[in-house]
Coordinates of C-alpha atoms in Angstrom, one line a residue:
M1 CA 60.4 171.3 -128.0
A2 CA 59.4 173.6 -130.7
R3 CA 55.8 175.0 -130.7
S4 CA 53.9 174.6 -134.0
R5 CA 51.8 177.6 -135.3
S6 CA 48.0 177.1 -135.3
S7 CA 46.0 177.1 -138.6
S8 CA 44.4 180.4 -137.5
S9 CA 47.7 182.2 -137.3
I10 CA 48.6 180.9 -140.7
R11 CA 45.5 182.4 -142.2
W12 CA 46.0 185.8 -140.6
R13 CA 49.4 186.2 -142.0
Y14 CA 47.8 186.9 -145.5
V15 CA 46.3 190.1 -144.2
N16 CA 49.6 191.3 -142.8
P17 CA 51.2 193.9 -145.1
A18 CA 54.7 192.7 -144.1
Y19 CA 53.9 189.4 -145.7
Y20 CA 53.5 191.0 -149.2
L21 CA 56.3 193.5 -148.8
K22 CA 58.7 190.4 -148.5
R23 CA 57.0 188.9 -151.6
P24 CA 56.7 191.5 -154.4
K25 CA 55.2 189.1 -157.0
R26 CA 52.2 188.3 -154.7
L27 CA 51.8 192.0 -154.0
A28 CA 51.6 192.6 -157.8
L29 CA 49.0 189.9 -158.2
L30 CA 47.0 191.3 -155.3
F31 CA 47.1 194.8 -156.9
M32 CA 45.9 193.5 -160.3
A33 CA 43.1 191.6 -158.7
F34 CA 42.0 194.8 -156.8
V35 CA 42.0 196.8 -160.0
F36 CA 40.0 194.2 -161.9
V37 CA 37.4 194.0 -159.2
S38 CA 37.1 197.8 -159.0
F39 CA 36.6 198.2 -162.8
F40 CA 34.0 195.4 -162.8
V41 CA 32.0 197.0 -160.0
W42 CA 32.2 200.5 -161.5
D43 CA 31.1 199.2 -165.0
R44 CA 28.1 197.4 -163.5
Q45 CA 27.0 200.5 -161.6
T46 CA 27.4 202.6 -164.8
L47 CA 25.3 200.1 -166.8
V48 CA 22.6 200.1 -164.2
R49 CA 22.6 203.9 -164.1
E50 CA 22.4 204.2 -167.9
H51 CA 19.7 201.5 -168.0
E52 CA 17.6 203.5 -165.4
E53 CA 18.1 206.7 -167.4
E54 CA 17.0 205.0 -170.6
L55 CA 13.9 203.5 -169.0
S56 CA 13.1 207.0 -167.7
K57 CA 13.3 208.5 -171.2
L58 CA 11.2 205.7 -172.7
K59 CA 8.6 206.2 -170.0
E60 CA 8.5 209.9 -170.8
E61 CA 8.2 209.3 -174.5
M62 CA 5.4 206.7 -174.0
E63 CA 3.5 209.3 -171.9
R64 CA 4.0 211.9 -174.6
L65 CA 2.7 209.6 -177.3
Q66 CA -0.2 208.5 -175.2
N67 CA -1.2 212.1 -174.7
E68 CA -0.9 212.9 -178.5
L69 CA -2.9 209.7 -179.3
G70 CA -5.6 210.8 -177.0
E71 CA -5.8 214.2 -178.7
L72 CA -5.9 212.6 -182.1
T73 CA -8.7 210.2 -181.2
Q74 CA -11.0 212.7 -179.7
E75 CA -14.3 212.0 -181.3
G76 CA -15.6 214.6 -183.7
G77 CA -12.7 217.0 -183.2
V78 CA -9.4 218.1 -184.6
S79 CA -6.2 217.7 -182.6
V80 CA -5.1 221.0 -181.4
K81 CA -1.5 220.0 -180.9
K82 CA 1.0 219.7 -183.7
M83 CA 2.9 216.5 -183.8
N84 CA 6.7 217.0 -183.7
T85 CA 7.6 216.2 -187.3
T86 CA 10.9 218.0 -187.3
T87 CA 12.8 216.0 -184.7
K88 CA 14.3 213.7 -187.2
R89 CA 15.3 214.6 -190.8
T90 CA 17.2 212.0 -192.7
D91 CA 17.1 212.3 -196.5
L92 CA 16.4 208.7 -197.4
T93 CA 17.4 209.4 -201.0
K94 CA 21.0 209.9 -199.8
M95 CA 21.3 206.7 -197.9
D96 CA 23.4 203.9 -199.3
S97 CA 21.4 201.3 -197.5
Y98 CA 17.9 201.1 -196.0
V99 CA 16.4 198.3 -194.0
P100 CA 12.6 198.4 -193.9
D101 CA 10.9 197.2 -190.8
P102 CA 8.3 194.4 -190.8
I103 CA 5.4 196.9 -190.3
E104 CA 6.4 198.7 -193.6
T105 CA 6.4 195.3 -195.4
Q106 CA 2.9 194.4 -194.0
R107 CA 1.5 197.8 -194.9
R108 CA 2.9 197.6 -198.4
E109 CA 1.4 194.2 -199.0
K110 CA -2.0 195.5 -197.8
V111 CA -1.8 198.4 -200.3
K112 CA -0.9 195.9 -203.0
D113 CA -3.9 193.8 -202.1
A114 CA -6.0 196.9 -202.5
M115 CA -4.6 197.4 -206.0
V116 CA -5.3 193.8 -206.9
H117 CA -8.9 194.3 -205.7
A118 CA -9.3 197.5 -207.7
W119 CA -7.7 196.1 -210.9
T120 CA -9.5 192.8 -210.8
S121 CA -12.8 194.6 -210.6
Y122 CA -11.9 196.9 -213.5
E123 CA -10.8 193.8 -215.6
K124 CA -14.0 192.0 -214.8
Y125 CA -16.6 194.8 -215.3
A126 CA -15.0 197.6 -217.3
W127 CA -12.1 196.2 -219.4
G128 CA -11.0 198.7 -222.0
H129 CA -13.3 201.5 -220.8
D130 CA -12.1 204.6 -219.2
E131 CA -13.4 204.1 -215.7
L132 CA -15.3 201.5 -213.6
Q133 CA -18.6 202.2 -211.9
P134 CA -18.4 199.7 -209.0
Q135 CA -21.9 200.0 -207.6
S136 CA -23.6 199.2 -210.9
K137 CA -20.6 197.0 -212.1
N138 CA -20.2 198.6 -215.6
G139 CA -17.6 200.7 -217.4
V140 CA -18.0 204.3 -218.6
D141 CA -16.0 206.3 -221.2
S142 CA -15.2 209.5 -219.4
F143 CA -12.3 210.3 -221.7
G144 CA -13.5 209.2 -225.1
G145 CA -12.9 205.5 -224.7
L146 CA -9.1 205.7 -224.4
G147 CA -8.8 203.1 -221.7
A148 CA -7.8 205.7 -219.2
T149 CA -7.8 203.4 -216.1
L150 CA -5.9 200.7 -218.0
I151 CA -3.2 203.1 -219.2
D152 CA -3.1 205.0 -215.9
S153 CA -2.5 201.7 -214.1
L154 CA 0.4 200.3 -216.3
D155 CA 3.2 201.6 -214.2
T156 CA 1.5 200.8 -210.9
L157 CA 1.1 197.2 -212.0
Y158 CA 4.7 197.1 -213.0
I159 CA 6.1 198.6 -209.9
M160 CA 4.0 196.3 -207.7
G161 CA 5.3 193.3 -209.5
L162 CA 1.8 192.3 -210.9
D163 CA 3.4 190.9 -214.1
D164 CA 0.5 188.9 -215.4
E165 CA -1.8 191.8 -215.1
F166 CA 0.7 194.1 -216.7
Q167 CA 1.1 191.7 -219.7
R168 CA -2.7 191.5 -220.3
A169 CA -2.8 195.3 -220.2
K170 CA 0.1 195.6 -222.6
E171 CA -1.6 193.3 -225.1
W172 CA -4.7 195.5 -225.0
V173 CA -2.6 198.6 -225.7
A174 CA -0.8 196.8 -228.6
N175 CA -3.9 195.2 -230.2
T176 CA -6.9 197.3 -229.3
L177 CA -6.0 200.9 -228.3
D178 CA -7.1 203.3 -231.0
F179 CA -6.8 207.1 -230.8
N180 CA -8.7 207.8 -234.1
K181 CA -11.8 208.9 -232.3
N182 CA -14.2 211.7 -233.1
Y183 CA -14.0 213.0 -229.6
D184 CA -13.2 216.4 -228.1
A185 CA -10.5 215.5 -225.6
S186 CA -9.0 217.5 -222.8
V187 CA -5.4 218.2 -223.8
F188 CA -4.4 218.4 -220.2
E189 CA -6.1 215.2 -219.0
T190 CA -5.0 213.2 -222.1
T191 CA -1.4 214.3 -221.7
I192 CA -1.0 213.6 -218.0
R193 CA -2.9 210.3 -218.0
V194 CA -2.3 208.8 -221.5
V195 CA 0.9 210.3 -222.8
G196 CA 2.4 210.2 -219.3
G197 CA 1.1 206.7 -218.6
L198 CA 2.5 205.3 -221.8
L199 CA 5.9 206.9 -221.4
S200 CA 6.2 205.7 -217.9
A201 CA 5.4 202.1 -219.0
Y202 CA 8.0 202.5 -221.7
D203 CA 10.7 203.8 -219.3
L204 CA 10.0 200.9 -216.8
S205 CA 9.6 198.0 -219.3
G206 CA 11.6 199.1 -222.3
D207 CA 8.8 197.9 -224.6
N208 CA 8.6 200.0 -227.7
V209 CA 4.9 199.6 -228.2
F210 CA 4.3 202.1 -225.4
L211 CA 6.5 204.7 -227.1
E212 CA 4.8 204.3 -230.4
K213 CA 1.4 204.8 -228.9
A214 CA 2.6 207.8 -226.9
K215 CA 3.9 209.4 -230.2
D216 CA 0.5 208.7 -231.9
I217 CA -1.6 210.4 -229.3
A218 CA 0.9 213.3 -228.9
D219 CA 0.8 214.0 -232.6
R220 CA -3.0 214.3 -232.4
L221 CA -2.7 216.8 -229.5
L222 CA -0.1 219.0 -231.2
P223 CA -2.4 221.3 -233.2
A224 CA -3.8 222.6 -229.9
W225 CA -0.6 224.8 -229.7
N226 CA -1.2 226.5 -233.0
T227 CA -2.4 229.8 -231.5
P228 CA -1.0 233.3 -232.0
S229 CA 0.8 233.2 -228.7
G230 CA 1.7 229.5 -228.5
I231 CA -0.5 229.1 -225.4
P232 CA -2.5 226.0 -226.3
Y233 CA -6.2 225.6 -226.6
N234 CA -7.4 223.2 -224.0
I235 CA -9.8 221.0 -226.0
I236 CA -9.0 219.2 -229.3
N237 CA -10.8 216.7 -231.5
L238 CA -8.6 213.6 -231.7
A239 CA -9.7 212.6 -235.2
H240 CA -9.9 216.0 -236.9
G241 CA -7.5 218.2 -234.9
N242 CA -10.0 221.0 -234.4
A243 CA -9.0 222.9 -231.2
H244 CA -10.8 225.3 -229.0
N245 CA -11.4 226.3 -225.4
P246 CA -14.4 225.5 -223.1
G247 CA -17.2 228.0 -223.5
W248 CA -17.3 228.7 -219.8
T249 CA -13.8 230.2 -219.7
G250 CA -14.9 233.0 -222.0
G251 CA -12.4 231.9 -224.7
D252 CA -9.4 231.9 -222.3
S253 CA -7.1 229.0 -221.7
I254 CA -6.7 227.5 -218.2
L255 CA -3.3 228.0 -216.5
A256 CA -2.8 224.5 -215.2
D257 CA -4.2 223.0 -218.4
S258 CA -1.8 225.0 -220.6
G259 CA 1.3 224.7 -218.4
T260 CA 1.2 221.0 -217.4
E261 CA 2.5 219.2 -220.6
Q262 CA 6.2 220.0 -220.4
L263 CA 7.4 216.9 -218.6
E264 CA 5.7 214.5 -221.0
F265 CA 6.5 216.3 -224.2
I266 CA 10.1 217.0 -223.4
A267 CA 10.4 213.3 -222.4
L268 CA 8.9 212.3 -225.7
S269 CA 11.3 214.4 -227.7
Q270 CA 14.2 212.9 -225.7
R271 CA 13.0 209.4 -226.4
T272 CA 12.1 209.8 -230.1
G273 CA 14.7 212.3 -231.2
D274 CA 12.1 214.6 -232.6
P275 CA 12.3 218.1 -231.1
K276 CA 8.9 219.3 -232.1
Y277 CA 7.2 218.2 -228.9
Q278 CA 9.7 219.9 -226.7
Q279 CA 9.6 223.1 -228.7
K280 CA 5.8 223.5 -228.5
V281 CA 5.6 223.1 -224.7
E282 CA 8.8 225.1 -223.9
N283 CA 7.5 228.0 -225.9
V284 CA 4.6 228.3 -223.5
I285 CA 6.9 228.9 -220.6
L286 CA 9.0 231.4 -222.6
E287 CA 5.9 233.3 -223.5
L288 CA 4.6 233.4 -219.9
N289 CA 8.0 234.4 -218.7
K290 CA 7.9 237.6 -220.8
T291 CA 5.2 239.1 -218.5
F292 CA 5.8 237.0 -215.4
P293 CA 4.6 239.0 -212.3
A294 CA 7.0 240.0 -209.5
D295 CA 5.2 237.7 -207.1
G296 CA 5.2 234.8 -209.6
L297 CA 1.4 234.3 -209.1
L298 CA -0.6 233.9 -212.3
P299 CA -4.4 234.0 -212.5
I300 CA -6.1 230.8 -213.7
Y301 CA -7.2 232.3 -217.1
I302 CA -4.7 233.1 -219.8
N303 CA -5.6 234.7 -223.2
P304 CA -4.3 232.3 -225.9
H305 CA -4.1 235.1 -228.5
R306 CA -2.1 237.7 -226.5
G307 CA -0.4 235.3 -224.0
T308 CA -1.4 237.5 -221.1
A309 CA -3.2 236.8 -217.9
S310 CA -6.9 237.6 -217.5
H311 CA -8.3 239.0 -214.2
S312 CA -9.3 235.9 -212.3
T313 CA -8.6 233.8 -209.2
I314 CA -5.1 233.1 -208.1
T315 CA -4.9 229.7 -206.5
F316 CA -2.7 226.6 -205.8
G317 CA -5.8 224.6 -206.0
A318 CA -8.0 223.7 -209.0
M319 CA -6.9 225.1 -212.4
G320 CA -3.7 226.6 -211.0
D321 CA -1.9 223.9 -209.1
S322 CA 0.2 221.9 -211.5
F323 CA 1.6 224.9 -213.4
Y324 CA 3.8 225.6 -210.4
E325 CA 4.6 221.9 -209.9
Y326 CA 6.0 221.6 -213.4
L327 CA 8.2 224.7 -213.1
L328 CA 10.1 222.8 -210.4
K329 CA 9.9 219.4 -212.0
V330 CA 11.2 220.4 -215.4
W331 CA 14.2 221.8 -213.6
I332 CA 14.7 218.4 -212.0
Q333 CA 14.0 216.6 -215.3
G334 CA 16.7 218.8 -216.9
N335 CA 19.4 217.8 -214.4
K336 CA 19.2 221.2 -212.8
T337 CA 21.5 222.6 -215.5
A338 CA 21.8 226.1 -216.9
E339 CA 19.5 225.3 -219.8
V340 CA 16.6 224.9 -217.4
K341 CA 17.7 227.5 -214.9
H342 CA 14.8 229.8 -215.8
Y343 CA 12.3 227.2 -214.7
R344 CA 13.8 227.2 -211.2
E345 CA 14.0 231.0 -211.1
M346 CA 10.3 231.2 -212.0
W347 CA 9.4 228.6 -209.4
E348 CA 11.4 230.5 -206.7
T349 CA 9.6 233.7 -207.6
S350 CA 6.3 231.8 -207.3
M351 CA 7.3 230.5 -203.9
K352 CA 7.8 234.1 -202.7
G353 CA 4.2 234.7 -203.9
L354 CA 3.0 231.6 -202.1
L355 CA 4.4 232.9 -198.8
S356 CA 2.2 236.0 -199.2
L357 CA -0.9 233.6 -199.3
V358 CA 0.1 231.6 -196.2
R359 CA -2.1 232.2 -193.2
R360 CA -2.7 230.4 -189.9
T361 CA -5.9 229.6 -188.1
A362 CA -7.1 230.2 -184.5
P363 CA -7.0 228.6 -182.1
S364 CA -4.9 225.7 -183.4
S365 CA -2.6 227.6 -185.8
F366 CA -3.1 225.3 -188.8
T367 CA -1.1 226.7 -191.7
Y368 CA -3.0 227.0 -195.0
I369 CA -2.6 228.6 -198.5
S370 CA -5.4 231.1 -199.1
E371 CA -6.7 232.1 -202.6
K372 CA -6.6 235.6 -204.0
I373 CA -8.9 237.7 -206.2
G374 CA -7.5 241.1 -207.0
N375 CA -6.2 242.4 -203.7
S376 CA -8.5 240.3 -201.5
L377 CA -7.5 237.0 -199.8
I378 CA -10.1 234.2 -199.6
D379 CA -9.8 231.9 -196.6
K380 CA -10.3 228.7 -198.6
M381 CA -8.0 225.8 -199.5
D382 CA -8.7 223.0 -201.9
E383 CA -7.6 219.5 -201.1
L384 CA -6.0 219.6 -204.5
A385 CA -3.6 222.2 -203.0
C386 CA -2.3 219.5 -200.7
F387 CA 0.2 218.6 -203.4
A388 CA 2.1 221.8 -202.3
P389 CA 3.7 220.4 -199.2
G390 CA 5.4 217.7 -201.3
M391 CA 6.4 220.2 -204.0
I392 CA 7.9 222.6 -201.5
A393 CA 9.8 219.9 -199.7
L394 CA 11.1 218.6 -203.0
G395 CA 12.3 222.0 -204.0
S396 CA 13.7 223.1 -200.6
S397 CA 17.1 221.5 -201.2
G398 CA 17.8 223.8 -204.1
Y399 CA 18.0 226.8 -201.7
G400 CA 20.8 227.8 -199.3
P401 CA 20.7 226.4 -195.8
A402 CA 18.5 229.1 -194.2
D403 CA 15.8 229.2 -196.9
S404 CA 15.9 225.4 -197.3
T405 CA 15.0 225.0 -193.6
K406 CA 12.3 227.7 -193.8
F407 CA 10.6 226.0 -196.8
L408 CA 10.9 222.5 -195.4
N409 CA 9.3 223.7 -192.1
L410 CA 6.5 225.3 -194.1
A411 CA 6.0 222.0 -196.1
E412 CA 5.7 220.1 -192.8
E413 CA 3.2 222.6 -191.4
L414 CA 1.0 222.5 -194.5
A415 CA 1.1 218.6 -194.5
W416 CA -0.1 218.7 -190.9
T417 CA -3.1 220.8 -192.0
C418 CA -3.8 218.5 -195.0
Y419 CA -3.7 215.4 -192.7
N420 CA -6.2 217.1 -190.5
F421 CA -8.5 217.7 -193.5
Y422 CA -9.0 213.9 -193.1
Q423 CA -8.9 213.6 -189.3
S424 CA -11.5 216.4 -188.9
T425 CA -14.4 214.4 -190.5
P426 CA -16.5 211.5 -189.1
T427 CA -15.3 209.2 -191.9
K428 CA -11.6 210.4 -191.6
L429 CA -11.7 211.2 -195.3
A430 CA -11.1 214.7 -196.6
G431 CA -13.6 216.9 -198.4
E432 CA -12.9 218.6 -201.6
N433 CA -12.2 222.0 -200.0
Y434 CA -12.1 223.7 -196.7
F435 CA -12.9 227.2 -195.4
F436 CA -11.3 228.9 -192.4
H437 CA -13.2 231.2 -190.1
S438 CA -11.9 233.2 -187.1
G439 CA -11.8 231.0 -184.0
Q440 CA -13.1 227.9 -185.8
D441 CA -10.0 226.5 -187.5
M442 CA -11.4 224.6 -190.5
S443 CA -14.8 223.5 -191.9
V444 CA -15.6 221.4 -194.9
G445 CA -16.9 223.3 -197.9
T446 CA -17.7 220.9 -200.8
S447 CA -18.0 217.7 -198.9
W448 CA -17.4 215.0 -201.4
N449 CA -14.3 212.8 -201.6
I450 CA -13.4 211.2 -204.9
L451 CA -10.3 209.2 -203.8
R452 CA -7.9 212.0 -204.5
P453 CA -4.1 211.4 -203.9
E454 CA -2.6 214.9 -203.1
T455 CA -2.2 214.5 -199.4
V456 CA -0.7 211.0 -199.7
E457 CA 1.6 212.4 -202.4
S458 CA 3.0 215.0 -200.0
L459 CA 3.4 212.4 -197.2
F460 CA 5.4 210.3 -199.6
Y461 CA 7.8 213.1 -200.5
L462 CA 8.2 214.2 -196.8
W463 CA 8.9 210.7 -195.7
R464 CA 11.5 210.3 -198.4
L465 CA 13.1 213.7 -197.7
T466 CA 13.0 213.6 -193.9
G467 CA 13.0 210.0 -192.9
N468 CA 10.3 210.7 -190.4
K469 CA 8.0 207.7 -190.0
T470 CA 5.2 209.9 -188.7
Y471 CA 4.3 210.5 -192.3
Q472 CA 4.0 206.7 -192.9
D473 CA 1.7 206.5 -189.9
W474 CA -0.5 209.3 -191.3
G475 CA -0.6 207.6 -194.7
W476 CA -1.6 204.3 -193.1
N477 CA -4.5 206.0 -191.3
I478 CA -5.7 207.5 -194.5
F479 CA -5.4 204.1 -196.3
Q480 CA -7.5 202.5 -193.5
A481 CA -10.2 205.2 -193.9
F482 CA -10.4 204.3 -197.6
E483 CA -10.6 200.6 -196.8
K484 CA -13.4 201.3 -194.3
N485 CA -15.5 203.8 -196.3
S486 CA -14.7 203.3 -200.0
R487 CA -14.0 199.6 -200.6
V488 CA -17.0 197.7 -202.0
E489 CA -17.5 194.4 -203.6
A490 CA -16.4 195.5 -207.1
G491 CA -13.7 198.0 -206.4
Y492 CA -13.5 201.4 -204.7
V493 CA -15.9 204.3 -204.7
G494 CA -15.8 207.9 -203.6
L495 CA -18.1 209.5 -201.0
K496 CA -20.9 212.0 -201.8
D497 CA -20.5 213.4 -198.3
V498 CA -17.6 212.8 -196.0
N499 CA -19.8 213.6 -193.0
T500 CA -22.5 211.0 -193.7
G501 CA -20.4 208.4 -195.6
V502 CA -22.9 208.1 -198.4
K503 CA -21.1 206.4 -201.4
D504 CA -20.9 207.5 -205.0
N505 CA -20.6 205.1 -208.1
M506 CA -17.1 205.9 -209.6
M507 CA -13.6 204.5 -209.2
Q508 CA -11.5 207.3 -210.6
S509 CA -8.5 206.2 -212.7
F510 CA -6.2 208.3 -210.6
F511 CA -7.0 206.2 -207.5
L512 CA -5.0 203.4 -209.2
A513 CA -2.4 205.7 -210.9
E514 CA -1.7 207.9 -207.9
T515 CA -3.4 207.2 -204.6
L516 CA -2.5 203.5 -204.3
K517 CA 0.9 204.0 -206.0
Y518 CA 2.0 206.8 -203.6
L519 CA 0.8 204.7 -200.7
Y520 CA 2.8 201.7 -201.9
L521 CA 5.9 203.8 -202.3
L522 CA 5.4 205.3 -198.9
F523 CA 6.0 201.8 -197.4
S524 CA 8.7 200.8 -199.9
P525 CA 12.5 201.3 -199.7
P526 CA 13.7 204.6 -201.2
S527 CA 15.5 202.6 -204.0
V528 CA 12.0 201.9 -205.4
I529 CA 11.7 204.7 -208.0
S530 CA 14.5 206.8 -206.5
L531 CA 14.0 210.5 -206.6
D532 CA 17.5 210.8 -207.8
E533 CA 16.7 208.9 -211.0
W534 CA 13.0 209.6 -211.6
V535 CA 10.6 212.5 -211.7
F536 CA 6.8 212.0 -211.3
N537 CA 4.4 213.8 -213.6
T538 CA 1.3 215.2 -212.0
E539 CA -0.6 211.9 -212.5
A540 CA 2.2 210.1 -210.5
H541 CA 3.7 208.5 -213.6
P542 CA 7.5 208.3 -213.0
L543 CA 9.7 209.4 -216.0
K544 CA 13.3 208.5 -216.1
I545 CA 15.7 211.5 -215.8
V546 CA 18.1 211.3 -218.7
P547 CA 20.8 213.7 -219.9
R548 CA 19.3 216.8 -221.4
L549 CA 20.6 218.2 -224.7
G550 CA 19.6 221.4 -226.5
L551 CA 17.0 221.5 -229.3
G552 CA 18.6 220.1 -232.4
L553 CA 21.8 219.3 -230.5
G554 CA 21.9 215.5 -230.6
L555 CA 18.3 214.9 -229.8
G556 CA 18.4 212.2 -232.5
S557 CA 21.4 210.4 -231.0
K558 CA 21.0 206.7 -230.2
Q559 CA 21.3 207.2 -226.4
H560 CA 18.0 209.1 -226.4
K561 CA 16.2 206.6 -228.6
Q562 CA 17.1 203.7 -226.3
P563 CA 15.0 202.9 -223.2
P564 CA 16.6 204.7 -220.2
T565 CA 16.7 201.4 -218.4
T566 CA 16.3 197.8 -219.3
T567 CA 13.6 195.4 -218.4
T568 CA 16.1 192.9 -217.0
R569 CA 17.8 195.4 -214.7
L570 CA 14.6 196.8 -213.3
R571 CA 12.9 193.5 -212.9
A572 CA 16.0 192.2 -210.9
R573 CA 15.8 195.3 -208.7
R574 CA 12.1 195.0 -208.2
E575 CA 12.2 191.3 -207.3
G576 CA 15.3 191.6 -205.0
R577 CA 16.9 194.9 -204.1
F578 CA 14.2 196.9 -205.8
G579 CA 11.8 196.4 -202.9
G580 CA 10.7 192.9 -202.7
T581 CA 7.2 191.9 -203.7

């Protein structure tokens, strides 16, 4: 009888190669199964290996950050290691889309809350006055009773979406603001705060009342330019038009005070169609360009009769600073065209001179801009000069690749120094100026803090132009220091001494116009006041960039008389794509 095969022998036949050679379809299936299993195992091993490598990198990065945090938080000292701010540079102004993270949103809302606190206090205790004294809860007229804080705050209120507050302020401008005052006003301060503030409110809202008021005050300032050289006197009586210079300058005009009206007056000519404002301020630059030095550095005193520089300090701090800023920004305002090429050329010449003032400390190699008297360098830097990192970064893209990188690196090094002006004090707020001594890095000179914006301004530009969130973190640390040391029941105050934290009794108008605005924009999407569409005056008032035409060549055309943007369009952007409030 036949012998049946056992179940065991049947199972073993599937491992016999001869079985598959006689059955090619099963051989093919077996081969495909083998390939699939091999790829699966290889892929899993690769994922595990990559995961382990990523964990290792994250661990190393965490250790590095912990070390840097430890250095930054050393009590009473300055970090001696520069943070790596150049590892990531992404120009946010060139990005088609940007998605803010939740931390940015939270920080922006905190800054907005600070603005509400400051503004509500001003409304309650100093409405219509120039500035609020929070400790004594009263208003003072530091600028002749022009409502400086109110006008300075218009664009900040609008950008932050504080519509009710903006409307109340607009009604005051329309119904109460009066410039016919027997008051000797600073041409510089009135231009940057009042003319600039009104023009910015006009550009943002499209409301003609702001343009009419800007024209009114500018007309009262114009006689200051009636000098033999065209270099303006720095003081003028708003009611009578009598102009002169401060007695303490020896009759000279101040460089920054005479060279920081171009943005506002050019914008006013563009929007009114009247070339007289532009002509006055551009003649100043043409006059200075006749004897512009090879290093582009002008002393802070200029003779208004001869138009020549007097022997005095050269500085990027007080009384020099914004002259250099406006050389660059008028070039930007003018669409970087041939008509404004001489502004850029003068600015680049001045940047060569700035490089000759750059020095570094020991032992921490902080980069700073020294001052100069004659042939001697003074190892001193004002906090006011901390606008320079932002200016240099903003202008770096106008160079070729090599110089662009060089100047952007310099901007980042200077910003690190300015940030450490804050970090080096017990209150984490910067003093007014700093001195540098061999082997000692930096020490506070004048030790007050009056809520200045310059360092935050530079952090804003560097974040926009590099995409590096480190600058947001630095700005947040500065904001927290203001909240801790300067916030009081009725607003914000400065400090008499950043070492002791003793408070003063003044909320400067630029705290609302500049410091809080730049902080808010530091945590806002780059579409909010895009640097491609707006240029900031030195009081942080954004002015819309519009096509520039020559004097008398179409300045009266309708396109220049219309608001550069409409209320409806901007409000839609602000409430939705504009940045979300």
